[in-house]
């Protein structure tokens, strides 16, 4: 290949005269590298990591093609069919941890499943962590409301898992919200520093109410989300390179009439899909979506909005879905009934994600031959061999004949869910825990509580 | 290239002796065609067609990247919040046509939005067609319950559109169900013949309850669906080549405990996605999905199941979605409240399908610069310029502050929907229709009714 681009050309008399006087300028062709790039910075954060649970069978892989489901996070209120809406207590918190532990489809115990408002603010995290560690054996989240509380989370994990194990492995995934637009909170970042330093995972999560905390357009919001997340990720990697970090995006749109956040909307879906593409381009695990809704009740509005968000979350490539069940009223309320309603729907996501079995058994040609025109498949050999695992089955919804349903009280979904909540809590059994660890955890909580006066901020 | 494959090979004495006695057999190389294929059959059915409405602004393009939404089809019962569940009447039918006409998001008036059980079976179609033609100006479906009723549909369209127009254009899209597995009903096929002969569109639609009318596996069901649809499409093309035809797939799964059909399940979604791929490979418009649910009430179950199905329908590439609103209790019931609830959610599908605006305005970089860290976007110039069209807005759901909502009666979605139904029916205004056509249609209906005794089969 020639590297000289200036070349003589033939022509008339004028051209020949120009040629005689012109200075021939040699210009090198643009550079094509045949040497490796020099990477002055380290490898990016891990694209997949394991969050260990104390029960190793419940450890989760966050990233890649995986989806890990965790319950609602943060509501100061709870609601149930009997008691209505009220401030959440530590008893409620424990109940939600139990319900999460019992759910077949939920992989993660979550974090602040509700705010235990009857416990002083500066001591809540101790009771919450203690509940996750003792009432469940699924993975859980650490406290982010103060760097010292993040440290308590790390220390209690040291008791539960052993200190060396914690330093070598990730045992918490914690939620670091960004005060969008473009603002990082010192307290949250202090918590991030504690977690990153201790090799624990952080979700760097812009908190987007589109039109308020971000531009009113999808592409504008994505631009801001990307800038915010990358800044947070870079910071975490400065604290400890290779510390696990998740590309987060909490996304809602806004009702321009009232300023209320809205959920299950097409704009929120488009942002969530787009952010998923950005996260994959960055090679980072992705946190978004959830069973979001604005409704005050676990009614049809709640379910439409939640189903829109859950389906979108699966298809958008979310790897860690917080708020996957129990979210009500824009996140102000943790609903007992909605917790089990959403959790049941999470089975639908599992079924969809299985994809299509194209094996010989999947194709079922024997069944087609056996049954033939006008027959039915209920009793054929292929159905008999496969029916148990062929279809997702609800643990909650009603498929009864109309007459049976009416005789049994014409119950709606909320009524059926209330029964399931009661039954789950009645049949709950605490998972085994080494008595020494159990005692050490209780001691730690008691000692830390005694070390400081109650505070309510 | 040599065309002779038998070649001499060297070898030892035995080989040379064999060579002397062998007959050299010349074998031509397999044929590679350098001539066009001879297509003895005509081009396949159109991949896109226009269904004309009497109001040309409401005509729809069925196929390609388009999605046309039509209401529930077939329920013998209706339900509303006040009256509960009861047999449907022609008055209910007219109400649903009015609600469909008033919906911003519904493109099509549908067909049997409910069965008017107070009208003799052999005369119902006349009242139903008359309602679609006079109470709405959106496109509609023809009758398929008897070939003579299909002919009435064509004849009434002749009055409404002009006979020549009907022969040259498609003005009805009608539903030809297949009695799966692998059985075509003579009456339905007779109706198909009438419609195809008159250039009217037919949806060739296997009626699949997976595990009963099709194998219990996704791939097995798809195999059967493809065979059934292709047989029906081929038949329609034999009747009239180029008659518009739609690849249909009505898909539910089954509850293996009770035998009840189930909706919004992952298996039904996988079949619907897969059938969409087959329809696109065939180059045919695709009909599937809907606001399916098994619930008896327009409650959370109904909404979860419906939202699962609606989202899946959009993403599966459906071109014509029957049952897009109003479906309840496995299709046994047309629900007034659910009609407006679902219709509101159809706006979400419109919003999602718009995709992402990546124009300079869409990117909103001016807004990012104007607002900066820690600000908010509510008042910035970009928001002011865009907020009216930026977000989908519900006409139904509740976004009010908790206190306001409670003061106003703590209404659930069904209660809000009941109000909307009442308001819609109160404010309905009949679209204009030429008085001569109006009279001719009424005469036709009266004459045909008088021509035969009432029949209830």
mmCIF file of C-alpha atoms in Angstrom, chain B residues 89-90 93-94 112 114-132 142-146 148-150 152-153 156 441-457:
data_model
loop_
_atom_site.group_PDB
_atom_site.id
_atom_site.type_symbol
_atom_site.label_atom_id
_atom_site.label_comp_id
_atom_site.label_asym_id
_atom_site.label_seq_id
_atom_site.Cartn_x
_atom_site.Cartn_y
_atom_site.Cartn_z
ATOM 1 C CA UNK B 89 -78.610 -7.693 25.358
ATOM 2 C CA UNK B 90 -78.633 -5.610 22.181
ATOM 3 C CA UNK B 93 -74.071 -4.298 22.466
ATOM 4 C CA UNK B 94 -74.911 -0.748 21.419
ATOM 5 C CA UNK B 112 -69.578 -9.399 18.362
ATOM 6 C CA UNK B 114 -71.121 -9.157 23.205
ATOM 7 C CA UNK B 115 -73.837 -11.611 22.174
ATOM 8 C CA UNK B 116 -77.213 -9.833 22.112
ATOM 9 C CA UNK B 117 -79.019 -12.795 23.638
ATOM 10 C CA UNK B 118 -82.391 -11.028 23.554
ATOM 11 C CA UNK B 119 -82.392 -11.092 19.755
ATOM 12 C CA UNK B 120 -83.052 -14.365 17.873
ATOM 13 C CA UNK B 121 -79.836 -16.073 16.827
ATOM 14 C CA UNK B 122 -80.647 -15.899 13.133
ATOM 15 C CA UNK B 123 -81.311 -12.127 13.267
ATOM 16 C CA UNK B 124 -78.662 -10.913 15.689
ATOM 17 C CA UNK B 125 -76.078 -10.259 13.047
ATOM 18 C CA UNK B 126 -78.394 -7.723 11.387
ATOM 19 C CA UNK B 127 -78.756 -5.659 14.564
ATOM 20 C CA UNK B 128 -75.060 -5.959 15.333
ATOM 21 C CA UNK B 129 -73.945 -4.841 11.885
ATOM 22 C CA UNK B 130 -76.511 -2.050 11.977
ATOM 23 C CA UNK B 131 -75.089 -0.834 15.309
ATOM 24 C CA UNK B 132 -71.495 -0.845 14.034
ATOM 25 C CA UNK B 142 -68.660 -9.174 9.457
ATOM 26 C CA UNK B 143 -70.797 -12.078 10.649
ATOM 27 C CA UNK B 144 -69.352 -15.585 10.375
ATOM 28 C CA UNK B 145 -72.015 -17.733 12.055
ATOM 29 C CA UNK B 146 -73.649 -18.728 8.744
ATOM 30 C CA UNK B 148 -76.022 -16.348 4.576
ATOM 31 C CA UNK B 149 -75.125 -14.004 7.436
ATOM 32 C CA UNK B 150 -71.761 -13.341 5.859
ATOM 33 C CA UNK B 152 -75.914 -10.107 4.685
ATOM 34 C CA UNK B 153 -72.713 -8.466 5.932
ATOM 35 C CA UNK B 156 -75.203 -4.207 4.075
ATOM 36 C CA UNK B 441 -79.835 0.079 6.120
ATOM 37 C CA UNK B 442 -82.883 0.132 8.409
ATOM 38 C CA UNK B 443 -85.057 -1.118 5.541
ATOM 39 C CA UNK B 444 -82.637 -3.940 4.787
ATOM 40 C CA UNK B 445 -82.606 -5.057 8.420
ATOM 41 C CA UNK B 446 -86.405 -4.892 8.675
ATOM 42 C CA UNK B 447 -86.899 -6.740 5.421
ATOM 43 C CA UNK B 448 -84.466 -9.518 6.246
ATOM 44 C CA UNK B 449 -85.931 -9.941 9.723
ATOM 45 C CA UNK B 450 -89.417 -10.220 8.284
ATOM 46 C CA UNK B 451 -88.264 -12.781 5.735
ATOM 47 C CA UNK B 452 -87.685 -15.574 8.227
ATOM 48 C CA UNK B 453 -89.107 -16.866 11.516
ATOM 49 C CA UNK B 454 -87.128 -16.354 14.714
ATOM 50 C CA UNK B 455 -84.640 -19.104 15.432
ATOM 51 C CA UNK B 456 -82.593 -19.654 18.551
ATOM 52 C CA UNK B 457 -79.851 -21.790 17.105
#
